[in-house]
Coordinates of C-alpha atoms and ligand atoms in Angstrom, one line a residue:
M468 CA 34.8 -29.5 -40.9
Q469 CA 33.4 -32.8 -40.7
T470 CA 30.2 -32.8 -38.1
V471 CA 28.6 -34.2 -35.1
I472 CA 26.7 -35.9 -36.8
D473 CA 29.6 -38.0 -38.8
V474 CA 31.8 -37.6 -35.4
L475 CA 30.3 -39.7 -34.1
S476 CA 28.7 -41.6 -37.0
E477 CA 33.0 -43.2 -37.0
I478 CA 33.3 -44.5 -33.3
F479 CA 29.4 -46.1 -33.0
S480 CA 29.9 -48.5 -36.5
K481 CA 33.3 -48.8 -34.8
A482 CA 31.4 -50.2 -32.2
F483 CA 29.1 -51.9 -33.8
A484 CA 32.2 -53.1 -35.9
N485 CA 34.2 -54.0 -32.6
A486 CA 31.0 -56.4 -31.4
G487 CA 31.2 -58.4 -34.5
Y488 CA 27.9 -56.4 -36.7
D489 CA 28.1 -54.5 -40.3
A490 CA 29.8 -50.9 -39.9
G491 CA 27.8 -49.3 -42.1
L492 CA 24.6 -50.1 -38.7
G493 CA 26.2 -47.6 -36.6
R494 CA 24.9 -44.1 -38.6
V495 CA 23.9 -41.3 -35.5
V496 CA 21.2 -39.8 -36.2
V497 CA 19.5 -36.5 -33.9
S498 CA 17.6 -37.3 -31.5
A499 CA 13.5 -37.6 -32.1
R500 CA 13.0 -37.5 -27.9
P501 CA 15.8 -33.8 -26.7
D502 CA 14.3 -34.7 -23.6
L503 CA 15.5 -37.4 -23.3
C504 CA 18.5 -37.9 -25.4
Q505 CA 20.8 -35.5 -27.9
F506 CA 21.7 -38.5 -31.2
Q507 CA 20.6 -41.4 -31.4
C508 CA 22.3 -44.8 -33.5
N509 CA 19.0 -47.6 -34.3
G510 CA 21.2 -49.6 -36.1
A511 CA 20.2 -52.4 -34.0
M512 CA 16.8 -52.6 -34.7
S513 CA 18.5 -53.3 -38.4
A514 CA 20.4 -55.3 -37.2
A515 CA 17.8 -57.4 -36.0
K516 CA 16.8 -59.3 -39.2
Q517 CA 19.5 -59.3 -40.7
Y518 CA 21.6 -60.7 -37.4
R519 CA 18.0 -62.9 -36.0
K520 CA 19.1 -61.8 -33.0
A521 CA 16.7 -59.4 -30.6
P522 CA 17.7 -55.9 -30.8
L523 CA 18.5 -55.5 -26.9
M524 CA 21.2 -57.5 -27.2
I525 CA 23.0 -55.8 -29.9
A526 CA 22.7 -52.4 -28.5
N527 CA 23.6 -54.2 -25.5
D528 CA 27.1 -55.7 -27.0
V529 CA 27.3 -52.6 -28.8
I530 CA 27.2 -50.2 -26.8
A531 CA 30.2 -52.8 -24.6
A532 CA 31.6 -52.4 -27.2
L533 CA 32.7 -48.4 -27.9
P534 CA 36.1 -47.7 -29.0
E535 CA 37.8 -44.9 -26.8
N536 CA 37.5 -41.7 -27.3
D537 CA 36.8 -38.3 -25.8
V538 CA 32.8 -37.9 -26.9
V539 CA 30.2 -39.2 -25.8
E540 CA 28.9 -38.5 -22.0
T541 CA 26.5 -41.1 -21.8
V542 CA 25.0 -43.9 -23.4
S543 CA 22.3 -46.2 -22.5
V544 CA 20.2 -48.7 -24.5
V545 CA 16.0 -48.4 -24.3
A546 CA 13.9 -50.8 -25.3
P547 CA 13.6 -52.2 -27.8
G548 CA 16.5 -51.2 -29.0
F549 CA 17.4 -47.7 -30.0
V550 CA 20.7 -46.1 -27.7
N551 CA 20.7 -43.1 -26.9
I552 CA 23.7 -40.9 -26.2
T553 CA 24.9 -37.5 -25.4
V554 CA 28.0 -35.7 -25.9
K555 CA 30.5 -33.6 -23.3
D556 CA 30.5 -30.4 -23.0
E557 CA 33.7 -30.4 -23.7
F558 CA 33.1 -32.2 -27.0
I559 CA 31.0 -29.4 -27.9
C560 CA 32.9 -26.5 -27.3
R561 CA 35.8 -28.1 -28.9
Y562 CA 33.6 -28.0 -32.1
L563 CA 32.1 -24.1 -31.5
E564 CA 36.1 -22.9 -31.2
E565 CA 36.8 -24.9 -34.6
M566 CA 33.8 -23.6 -36.1
R567 CA 34.7 -20.0 -35.1
A568 CA 38.2 -20.5 -35.9
A569 CA 37.3 -22.0 -39.2
P570 CA 35.7 -20.1 -42.5
D571 CA 32.4 -20.5 -43.4
C572 CA 31.9 -21.7 -40.0
G573 CA 34.1 -24.9 -40.9
F574 CA 31.3 -25.8 -43.5
A575 CA 33.1 -28.6 -46.2
K576 CA 33.1 -27.6 -49.5
A577 CA 32.6 -30.0 -52.1
E578 CA 35.5 -32.1 -52.8
N579 CA 34.5 -32.8 -56.6
P580 CA 32.9 -29.7 -57.4
Q581 CA 30.0 -29.5 -60.2
T582 CA 28.6 -27.3 -62.6
I583 CA 25.1 -27.2 -62.0
I584 CA 23.1 -24.4 -64.4
I585 CA 19.6 -23.6 -62.5
D586 CA 17.6 -22.5 -65.2
Y587 CA 14.8 -20.2 -62.2
G588 CA 13.1 -17.0 -63.1
G589 CA 11.7 -18.0 -66.1
P590 CA 10.3 -14.5 -66.9
N591 CA 8.1 -13.6 -70.0
V592 CA 8.8 -10.5 -72.6
A593 CA 6.3 -8.2 -72.6
K594 CA 4.1 -9.6 -69.5
P595 CA 5.0 -8.5 -65.9
L596 CA 6.5 -9.7 -63.6
H597 CA 3.4 -11.9 -61.5
V598 CA 2.4 -13.2 -57.9
G599 CA 3.3 -16.9 -60.6
H600 CA 7.1 -15.4 -60.3
L601 CA 7.9 -14.8 -57.1
R602 CA 8.7 -18.3 -56.4
S603 CA 10.8 -19.2 -58.8
A604 CA 12.6 -16.1 -58.4
V605 CA 13.3 -17.0 -54.8
I606 CA 13.7 -20.5 -54.5
G607 CA 16.1 -20.3 -57.1
E608 CA 17.8 -17.8 -56.2
C609 CA 18.2 -19.6 -52.6
L610 CA 19.4 -22.4 -54.8
K611 CA 22.0 -21.1 -56.8
R612 CA 23.8 -19.6 -53.4
L613 CA 23.2 -23.0 -51.4
N614 CA 24.8 -24.4 -54.3
R615 CA 27.6 -22.2 -54.5
F616 CA 28.2 -21.6 -50.3
A617 CA 27.9 -25.9 -51.4
G618 CA 31.4 -25.0 -53.3
H619 CA 29.8 -26.4 -56.8
K620 CA 30.0 -23.7 -60.3
V621 CA 27.0 -22.5 -60.4
I622 CA 26.0 -20.1 -63.5
A623 CA 22.3 -18.4 -63.1
D624 CA 19.9 -18.6 -66.5
A625 CA 16.9 -16.6 -66.6
H626 CA 16.2 -18.1 -69.8
L627 CA 12.8 -15.4 -70.7
G628 CA 10.0 -16.5 -72.6
D629 CA 10.6 -14.5 -76.1
W630 CA 9.9 -16.9 -79.0
G631 CA 6.4 -18.2 -78.7
L632 CA 3.1 -16.8 -79.4
Q633 CA 3.0 -14.1 -77.3
M634 CA 5.7 -12.3 -79.3
G635 CA 3.1 -13.4 -82.9
L636 CA 0.8 -11.5 -81.2
I637 CA 2.0 -8.3 -79.5
I638 CA 3.3 -8.6 -83.5
H639 CA 0.0 -9.0 -85.2
E640 CA -1.6 -5.8 -83.1
L641 CA 1.2 -3.7 -83.4
S642 CA 0.7 -4.3 -87.5
L643 CA -2.6 -3.4 -87.1
R644 CA -1.7 -0.2 -85.6
Q645 CA 1.4 1.0 -86.6
P646 CA 0.7 -0.3 -89.9
D647 CA 3.1 2.2 -92.0
L648 CA 6.2 1.3 -90.0
P649 CA 9.5 0.1 -92.2
Y650 CA 9.0 -3.4 -89.8
F651 CA 5.8 -5.3 -91.3
D652 CA 7.1 -3.7 -94.9
E653 CA 8.6 -7.5 -96.3
N654 CA 10.2 -4.6 -99.4
Y655 CA 12.6 -2.3 -97.4
Q656 CA 15.3 -3.0 -97.4
G657 CA 17.3 0.2 -95.4
E658 CA 18.4 0.1 -91.4
Y659 CA 15.7 -0.3 -88.9
P660 CA 15.4 2.4 -86.7
T661 CA 17.0 2.0 -83.4
E662 CA 14.1 4.0 -81.4
P663 CA 11.9 0.7 -80.3
P664 CA 8.3 2.1 -81.2
F665 CA 7.3 1.7 -78.5
G666 CA 7.7 1.7 -74.3
L667 CA 7.2 -0.4 -71.8
K668 CA 3.5 1.0 -71.0
D669 CA 2.3 0.6 -74.3
L670 CA 3.6 -3.4 -74.3
E671 CA 1.8 -3.9 -70.9
E672 CA -1.0 -2.4 -72.7
I673 CA -1.1 -4.4 -76.1
Y674 CA 0.4 -7.6 -75.3
P675 CA -3.1 -8.2 -72.4
Y676 CA -5.3 -7.0 -74.9
A677 CA -4.2 -8.6 -77.7
S678 CA -4.1 -11.9 -75.8
G679 CA -8.3 -12.0 -75.2
K680 CA -9.2 -10.7 -78.1
S681 CA -6.9 -14.0 -79.9
K682 CA -9.3 -15.3 -77.6
E683 CA -12.5 -14.2 -79.5
D684 CA -11.8 -14.1 -82.8
E685 CA -9.6 -16.6 -84.7
A686 CA -8.9 -15.2 -87.7
Y687 CA -6.6 -12.4 -85.6
L688 CA -5.4 -16.1 -83.7
E689 CA -4.2 -17.5 -86.9
A690 CA -2.2 -14.1 -88.0
A691 CA -0.8 -14.1 -84.5
R692 CA 0.5 -17.6 -85.8
R693 CA 1.7 -16.7 -88.6
A694 CA 3.2 -13.4 -87.4
T695 CA 5.3 -15.9 -84.8
K696 CA 6.1 -18.2 -87.3
E697 CA 7.8 -15.4 -89.7
M698 CA 9.6 -13.6 -86.3
Q699 CA 10.7 -17.3 -86.3
D700 CA 11.4 -18.2 -89.8
G701 CA 13.7 -14.7 -90.0
R702 CA 11.6 -12.4 -91.1
R703 CA 13.5 -9.9 -90.7
G704 CA 11.4 -6.6 -89.5
Y705 CA 9.8 -8.8 -87.2
R706 CA 13.3 -9.6 -85.8
A707 CA 14.2 -6.3 -85.7
L708 CA 10.5 -6.0 -83.0
L709 CA 11.6 -8.7 -81.4
R710 CA 14.8 -7.0 -80.0
H711 CA 13.1 -3.9 -80.3
I712 CA 10.0 -6.3 -77.5
I713 CA 13.5 -8.0 -75.5
G714 CA 14.9 -4.6 -74.9
V715 CA 12.3 -2.4 -73.5
S716 CA 11.4 -5.1 -71.6
L717 CA 14.5 -7.0 -69.7
P718 CA 15.4 -3.7 -67.7
D719 CA 11.9 -3.8 -66.1
L720 CA 12.6 -7.3 -65.0
K721 CA 15.9 -6.6 -64.2
R722 CA 15.1 -4.0 -62.0
N723 CA 12.4 -6.2 -60.1
Y724 CA 15.1 -8.8 -59.4
A725 CA 16.2 -6.1 -58.4
R726 CA 14.2 -5.5 -55.3
L727 CA 13.7 -9.0 -55.0
D728 CA 17.8 -9.2 -54.4
V729 CA 17.7 -11.5 -57.1
D730 CA 20.8 -11.7 -60.3
F731 CA 21.1 -13.8 -62.9
D732 CA 24.6 -14.5 -64.3
L733 CA 23.5 -15.7 -68.1
W734 CA 19.9 -12.9 -69.4
L735 CA 19.7 -15.7 -72.5
G736 CA 15.8 -16.7 -73.2
E737 CA 14.0 -19.2 -76.1
S738 CA 15.0 -16.6 -78.9
D739 CA 18.5 -17.9 -78.2
A740 CA 18.6 -21.5 -78.8
D741 CA 17.3 -21.3 -82.5
P742 CA 20.4 -21.5 -84.3
Y743 CA 20.6 -24.6 -82.2
I744 CA 17.0 -26.2 -83.6
P745 CA 18.2 -26.8 -87.6
A746 CA 21.0 -29.2 -86.4
M747 CA 19.7 -30.1 -83.4
V748 CA 16.1 -31.7 -85.5
K749 CA 18.5 -33.7 -88.4
M750 CA 20.3 -35.2 -85.5
M751 CA 17.1 -35.9 -84.2
Q752 CA 16.0 -37.2 -87.8
D753 CA 19.5 -38.9 -88.9
K754 CA 19.2 -41.1 -85.9
G755 CA 15.7 -42.0 -86.5
F756 CA 14.9 -41.1 -83.1
A757 CA 12.3 -38.5 -84.2
Y758 CA 9.4 -39.1 -87.0
K759 CA 7.2 -37.5 -88.9
S760 CA 3.2 -38.0 -86.8
E761 CA 0.1 -35.5 -88.3
G762 CA 2.1 -33.3 -89.5
A763 CA 4.5 -33.0 -86.8
L764 CA 7.9 -34.8 -86.1
V765 CA 7.8 -36.1 -82.2
V766 CA 9.8 -38.2 -80.3
D767 CA 8.4 -41.3 -79.0
V768 CA 9.4 -41.2 -75.1
K769 CA 6.9 -44.1 -73.4
E770 CA 8.2 -45.9 -71.3
E771 CA 7.2 -49.0 -70.1
S772 CA 7.4 -48.5 -66.8
D773 CA 4.5 -45.4 -67.2
T774 CA 1.7 -46.3 -64.9
A775 CA -0.4 -43.1 -66.7
P776 CA -0.2 -42.8 -70.6
I777 CA 3.3 -40.1 -72.2
P778 CA 2.3 -38.6 -74.8
P779 CA 5.3 -38.0 -77.3
C780 CA 7.2 -34.8 -77.9
I781 CA 7.0 -32.5 -80.1
I782 CA 9.7 -31.0 -81.7
L783 CA 8.0 -29.2 -84.4
K784 CA 4.8 -28.6 -85.0
S785 CA 2.8 -29.4 -88.9
D786 CA 3.9 -25.6 -89.6
G787 CA 7.2 -26.5 -88.7
S788 CA 7.0 -23.7 -86.6
A789 CA 8.8 -24.3 -82.6
I790 CA 7.1 -25.3 -79.4
Y791 CA 8.2 -24.8 -75.4
E792 CA 9.8 -28.4 -76.3
T793 CA 12.1 -27.6 -79.4
T794 CA 13.3 -24.3 -77.0
D795 CA 14.0 -25.8 -74.1
L796 CA 15.2 -29.2 -75.8
A797 CA 17.2 -27.2 -78.0
T798 CA 18.7 -24.6 -75.0
L799 CA 19.8 -28.3 -73.8
V800 CA 21.9 -28.1 -76.6
Q801 CA 23.4 -25.2 -75.9
R802 CA 23.9 -25.1 -73.1
E803 CA 26.2 -29.0 -72.7
Q804 CA 28.2 -27.1 -76.0
D805 CA 28.8 -23.9 -73.3
F806 CA 29.1 -25.5 -70.5
H807 CA 29.2 -29.0 -70.1
P808 CA 27.2 -29.4 -67.3
D809 CA 27.2 -31.9 -64.4
R810 CA 23.5 -30.7 -63.8
V811 CA 20.9 -28.9 -64.7
M812 CA 18.1 -27.6 -62.1
Y813 CA 14.8 -25.8 -63.4
V814 CA 12.4 -24.2 -60.7
V815 CA 9.4 -24.1 -62.7
D816 CA 5.6 -24.6 -61.2
K817 CA 5.1 -28.0 -60.5
R818 CA 2.3 -28.3 -63.2
Q819 CA 4.4 -28.4 -66.2
G820 CA 5.8 -31.5 -64.7
L821 CA 5.1 -33.6 -67.5
H822 CA 6.7 -30.9 -70.1
F823 CA 10.0 -31.6 -67.8
E824 CA 9.3 -35.9 -68.3
R825 CA 9.4 -35.5 -71.9
V826 CA 12.1 -33.0 -72.1
F827 CA 14.4 -34.9 -70.0
R828 CA 13.9 -38.7 -72.1
C829 CA 13.8 -37.4 -74.6
A830 CA 16.7 -36.0 -74.2
R831 CA 18.2 -38.2 -73.1
K832 CA 17.4 -40.8 -75.3
T833 CA 18.1 -38.4 -78.7
G834 CA 21.8 -37.8 -77.1
V835 CA 21.4 -34.3 -76.1
V836 CA 22.7 -34.5 -73.0
R837 CA 25.8 -37.2 -72.2
P838 CA 24.5 -40.4 -69.8
E839 CA 25.2 -38.7 -66.7
T840 CA 23.7 -35.3 -66.9
E841 CA 21.0 -35.3 -63.9
L842 CA 18.2 -32.6 -65.0
S843 CA 16.7 -32.4 -61.7
F844 CA 12.3 -30.5 -61.8
I845 CA 12.6 -28.4 -59.1
G846 CA 8.5 -28.0 -58.9
F847 CA 7.1 -25.9 -56.6
G848 CA 3.4 -24.7 -55.1
T849 CA 1.3 -22.2 -56.2
V850 CA 0.9 -19.3 -54.2
N851 CA -2.6 -18.9 -52.7
G852 CA -4.6 -16.0 -51.1
K853 CA -6.5 -17.2 -47.6
D854 CA -9.1 -18.0 -49.4
G855 CA -7.6 -20.8 -50.5
K856 CA -7.4 -19.9 -54.3
P857 CA -4.8 -18.5 -56.1
F858 CA -3.6 -15.1 -54.8
K859 CA -5.3 -12.7 -56.6
T860 CA -5.6 -9.0 -55.3
R861 CA -8.4 -6.9 -53.6
S862 CA -10.7 -7.1 -57.8
G863 CA -10.3 -10.4 -58.4
G864 CA -7.0 -9.5 -60.8
T865 CA -3.2 -11.2 -60.7
M866 CA -1.2 -8.9 -58.4
K867 CA 2.0 -8.5 -59.9
L868 CA 4.6 -8.8 -58.0
S869 CA 6.3 -4.3 -57.0
E870 CA 2.5 -4.1 -56.4
L871 CA 2.8 -7.6 -53.9
L872 CA 6.3 -6.3 -52.7
D873 CA 4.9 -2.4 -52.4
T874 CA 2.0 -4.3 -49.8
V875 CA 4.4 -6.3 -47.8
E876 CA 6.3 -3.2 -46.6
S877 CA 3.8 -0.9 -46.2
K878 CA 2.2 -3.7 -43.6
V879 CA 6.3 -4.1 -42.1
A880 CA 5.6 -1.7 -38.6
I881 CA 8.1 -1.0 -37.1
K882 CA 9.1 0.7 -33.3
G883 CA 10.1 4.5 -33.4
E884 CA 8.9 5.5 -36.8
E885 CA 8.1 8.3 -37.0
E886 CA 11.8 9.7 -35.5
M887 CA 13.4 8.4 -38.2
D888 CA 15.3 9.6 -41.3
A889 CA 12.9 9.0 -44.0
A890 CA 15.0 7.4 -46.2
E891 CA 16.7 5.0 -43.4
L892 CA 13.1 4.3 -43.3
K893 CA 12.1 3.2 -46.2
E894 CA 15.9 1.5 -46.5
L895 CA 14.1 -0.4 -43.4
K896 CA 11.0 -1.2 -44.5
Q897 CA 12.2 -3.6 -47.4
I898 CA 15.1 -4.8 -45.7
I899 CA 12.5 -7.1 -43.4
G900 CA 9.5 -6.8 -46.2
L901 CA 12.2 -9.2 -48.0
A902 CA 12.8 -11.3 -45.7
A903 CA 9.3 -11.3 -44.6
I904 CA 8.3 -12.7 -48.4
K905 CA 11.2 -15.1 -49.1
Y906 CA 10.9 -16.0 -45.1
G907 CA 7.5 -16.9 -46.1
D908 CA 7.9 -18.8 -49.0
L909 CA 11.2 -20.8 -48.5
M910 CA 9.6 -22.4 -44.9
N911 CA 7.4 -24.4 -47.3
P912 CA 9.0 -27.1 -48.9
C913 CA 8.9 -26.7 -52.3
E914 CA 6.8 -29.1 -53.5
S915 CA 3.6 -27.7 -51.4
N916 CA 1.2 -24.8 -51.9
Y917 CA 0.8 -22.9 -49.2
I918 CA -1.0 -19.2 -48.0
F919 CA 0.1 -15.8 -48.9
D920 CA -0.9 -14.3 -45.2
I921 CA 1.0 -10.8 -45.3
D922 CA 0.5 -9.9 -41.9
K923 CA 1.5 -12.8 -40.7
F924 CA 4.8 -13.2 -42.8
A925 CA 5.1 -9.7 -40.9
S926 CA 4.8 -10.4 -37.9
F927 CA 7.8 -10.1 -35.9
E928 CA 7.2 -12.9 -33.4
G929 CA 6.3 -16.7 -34.9
N930 CA 7.8 -18.7 -37.8
T931 CA 8.8 -15.5 -40.2
G932 CA 11.7 -14.1 -41.6
P933 CA 11.1 -10.8 -39.0
Y934 CA 11.6 -12.1 -35.6
I935 CA 15.2 -13.9 -37.2
L936 CA 16.1 -11.2 -38.3
Y937 CA 15.4 -9.6 -34.4
T938 CA 17.0 -12.0 -32.6
M939 CA 20.5 -10.9 -35.2
V940 CA 19.6 -7.7 -34.2
R941 CA 19.0 -8.4 -30.8
I942 CA 22.7 -10.8 -30.4
K943 CA 24.1 -6.9 -32.1
S944 CA 22.7 -4.9 -29.8
I945 CA 23.3 -6.8 -26.6
L946 CA 27.7 -7.1 -29.0
A947 CA 27.4 -3.3 -28.9
K948 CA 26.8 -2.2 -25.5
L949 CA 28.9 -5.7 -24.1
K950 CA 32.1 -3.7 -26.7
E951 CA 31.6 -0.1 -24.8
R952 CA 31.1 -1.6 -21.8
H953 CA 34.9 -3.9 -21.7
P954 CA 36.6 -3.0 -24.9
D955 CA 39.5 -5.3 -23.6
I956 CA 37.8 -8.4 -23.8
S957 CA 36.2 -7.6 -27.8
A958 CA 39.7 -6.6 -28.6
A959 CA 40.9 -9.7 -26.9
L960 CA 38.9 -12.1 -29.0
S961 CA 39.3 -10.5 -32.0
A962 CA 42.8 -11.0 -31.1
A963 CA 42.6 -14.0 -30.0
G964 CA 42.6 -15.2 -33.7
H965 CA 42.1 -19.2 -33.7
G966 CA 44.9 -19.9 -31.5
A967 CA 43.6 -19.5 -28.0
Q968 CA 40.0 -21.4 -26.7
Q969 CA 37.3 -19.0 -25.6
F970 CA 34.3 -21.4 -25.9
S971 CA 33.7 -21.8 -21.7
P972 CA 32.4 -26.1 -21.3
A973 CA 30.8 -25.1 -18.0
F974 CA 27.7 -24.3 -19.0
S975 CA 26.2 -22.3 -16.4
V976 CA 22.4 -22.6 -17.8
S977 CA 21.1 -25.6 -19.8
S978 CA 19.6 -23.3 -21.8
E979 CA 23.7 -22.8 -23.1
R980 CA 23.9 -25.9 -23.5
E981 CA 21.2 -26.2 -25.9
L982 CA 21.9 -22.9 -27.7
A983 CA 25.6 -24.3 -28.5
L984 CA 24.5 -28.2 -29.2
S985 CA 22.5 -26.8 -32.1
L986 CA 25.0 -24.4 -32.6
T987 CA 27.3 -27.7 -33.7
R988 CA 24.6 -28.8 -36.0
F989 CA 25.2 -26.4 -38.4
S990 CA 27.5 -28.0 -41.8
H991 CA 24.7 -31.0 -41.3
A992 CA 21.7 -28.4 -41.9
V993 CA 23.3 -26.7 -45.1
S994 CA 24.4 -30.4 -46.4
E995 CA 21.1 -31.5 -45.6
A996 CA 19.3 -28.5 -47.5
Q997 CA 21.7 -29.1 -50.7
K998 CA 21.6 -32.3 -50.7
K999 CA 18.1 -32.5 -51.0
D1000 CA 17.2 -29.2 -52.6
A1001 CA 14.9 -28.1 -49.7
P1002 CA 15.9 -24.6 -48.1
S1003 CA 13.0 -25.2 -46.3
L1004 CA 15.5 -27.8 -44.0
I1005 CA 17.8 -23.9 -43.4
C1006 CA 14.5 -22.2 -42.6
S1007 CA 13.9 -24.9 -39.6
Y1008 CA 17.2 -24.7 -38.1
I1009 CA 17.4 -20.7 -37.9
Y1010 CA 13.7 -20.4 -36.1
E1011 CA 15.1 -23.3 -34.2
I1012 CA 18.7 -21.9 -33.3
S1013 CA 16.8 -18.2 -32.6
N1014 CA 14.6 -19.6 -30.2
K1015 CA 17.0 -21.8 -28.0
F1016 CA 19.1 -18.2 -28.4
N1017 CA 16.5 -16.0 -27.1
I1018 CA 15.4 -18.9 -24.7
F1019 CA 18.9 -18.5 -23.6
Y1020 CA 19.0 -14.7 -22.9
H1021 CA 16.1 -15.1 -21.1
D1022 CA 18.3 -17.1 -18.7
K1023 CA 20.8 -15.0 -18.7
K1024 CA 21.8 -11.9 -17.5
I1025 CA 24.1 -11.8 -20.6
L1026 CA 25.2 -7.1 -19.9
A1027 CA 24.6 -7.8 -15.9
E1028 CA 27.8 -10.8 -16.3
E1029 CA 30.9 -9.2 -14.7
N1030 CA 33.2 -12.3 -14.7
K1031 CA 36.2 -12.1 -17.5
D1032 CA 36.6 -15.8 -18.5
T1033 CA 32.3 -16.1 -18.6
L1034 CA 31.5 -13.4 -20.3
R1035 CA 34.4 -13.9 -22.8
A1036 CA 33.1 -17.3 -23.7
L1037 CA 29.4 -15.6 -24.0
V1038 CA 30.5 -13.2 -25.9
A1039 CA 32.4 -16.2 -28.8
L1040 CA 29.0 -18.2 -28.2
I1041 CA 27.1 -15.7 -29.6
T1042 CA 29.1 -14.1 -31.8
L1043 CA 29.1 -17.3 -33.1
T1044 CA 24.8 -17.8 -33.3
L1045 CA 25.4 -14.0 -35.0
N1046 CA 27.9 -15.9 -37.9
V1047 CA 26.3 -18.9 -38.4
L1048 CA 22.7 -17.0 -38.6
D1049 CA 24.0 -15.3 -41.1
I1050 CA 25.3 -17.3 -43.6
C1051 CA 21.6 -18.8 -43.3
I1052 CA 19.9 -15.7 -44.2
N1053 CA 22.4 -14.8 -47.1
I1054 CA 22.0 -18.5 -48.5
L1055 CA 18.1 -17.8 -48.1
G1056 CA 18.8 -14.8 -50.4
F1057 CA 18.1 -12.0 -47.5
R1058 CA 20.6 -9.9 -44.5
A1059 CA 20.0 -7.7 -41.7
P1060 CA 19.4 -4.5 -40.8
D1061 CA 21.7 -3.7 -38.2
K1062 CA 18.7 -1.8 -35.8
M1063 CA 15.2 -2.4 -36.0
Ligands
LIG1302 N1 8.4 -19.2 -69.3 C1 7.8 -20.2 -69.0 C2 6.8 -20.1 -67.9 O1 5.8 -19.0 -67.4 C3 9.0 -20.1 -67.6 C4 10.4 -20.8 -68.2 C5 10.8 -22.5 -67.2 N2 12.3 -22.6 -68.4 C6 12.0 -23.8 -69.0 N3 13.1 -23.9 -69.0 N4 11.1 -23.6 -70.3 O2 5.9 -20.5 -67.7

């Protein structure tokens, strides 16, 4: 369906053209003063410069030249040249009727679907997921669902960190602890055991230990670097250990992501890009882009317009080993071969912005990606504690993601908890807890830091996930009661299907019109969020819908209504409200319970 903004913009563009002005000036926006009007057009202001005429005169010309239509109820000109607009109630109802009948509440899918790869999650194998991984998972998952909803082909890739120094650290520490394992015997020719020589708990202990030790002991660090390089060069025993480390780590990562309702199509890692490195390096050398600098192989990526120095992109370190830049570039080679994407999005901590800037420039300059491939860095801010510093556990340690989820779930308070079945209660707390976390995150612009305030996020009041769920559960319960009392109406509504008009333009209270008008903005809100990679726009939209619904619910005694036509219209309105909310929270990555 065309958005209401587009419907109005078409009418006002015609009016500008009829009055002899550029049609492009007729763009309509949602009113900045909802107390005065529903929509506005500010084109006369821009026209003033172009036509050297007072904006007020232009605005008057335009409204005099408004084409015939059955949409606009009132137009007025306000100094210095704003055009204020309200639309007809009949139009609102026709529009809602169409939304009700159309799939996905009338959202128009992309005409030219793109292939989009989203690189998010980015967990490092052998290290537990912690609060620093939360935002990538939550934002990435939402952008995946949002772009899929918009009609694009989206491929989600977890891009495991499994090729760097952390692997060498684990391998080296293991070689000290269990030197007799066959993996360390260079003359060993046989098959390696299929069972790993360590479990998850061991790995979770080994990595922090080895990492701490490498910071104090230069020789230890050097040995870990050597092990990393040997693993990368293909030493058999080390590759076998790498497979074990991934094999032990991956199921745990999958379990954690499942708790977050986050899922990937590909669980590829940096190590999967390794086979693409040699040809990529050769290509960069053959084309004359890569050259030796202080032993390392680099590509210059600075540009004239840079205001700050941008160091060259390092392709290989002086010992010939691959680093973060190398695997990211080789992964792009792989993605280009496998999927030929139109766009690759990276949802990563904004502090990695410079890394991606260099990788993107290098990829373009050397032809790793086609010139038209869009590379986007969606950099996000930090999750802070109430003290404004990065979120920590009470004892000052990094908080594991699983611990964080447990804590939030334990904070969710539910009325009548005592009488509930234990399993049911647990599931309910999980659903609400997840909504609290995800909404608390996504309501902020991605690039901002935010304060992780569990009590606030888990509250049923205010701008929170549980408040949205509470509103939806309220609607579900009203609908269930109405169905019981008036079986004929719900039957008629579901059977009426697409033909019969259900919405009534006779709004009985102004809050009903307010709610209806906000519902018409659904497609616009979702499409803006998609275009701007901004989940927060969906959050503010559903907060507005929820508020408007609750005001309306307060004003109108829905359950006491007896008139059948009014009832039918009310059921249609609140069902649509529920559907719109449901689509939106699905995009955000959580769901609503039936009661709470
Ligand atoms: N594993 C990385 C980290 O923990 C994040 C990976 C992000 N994605 C990428 N393609 N570099 O910092």
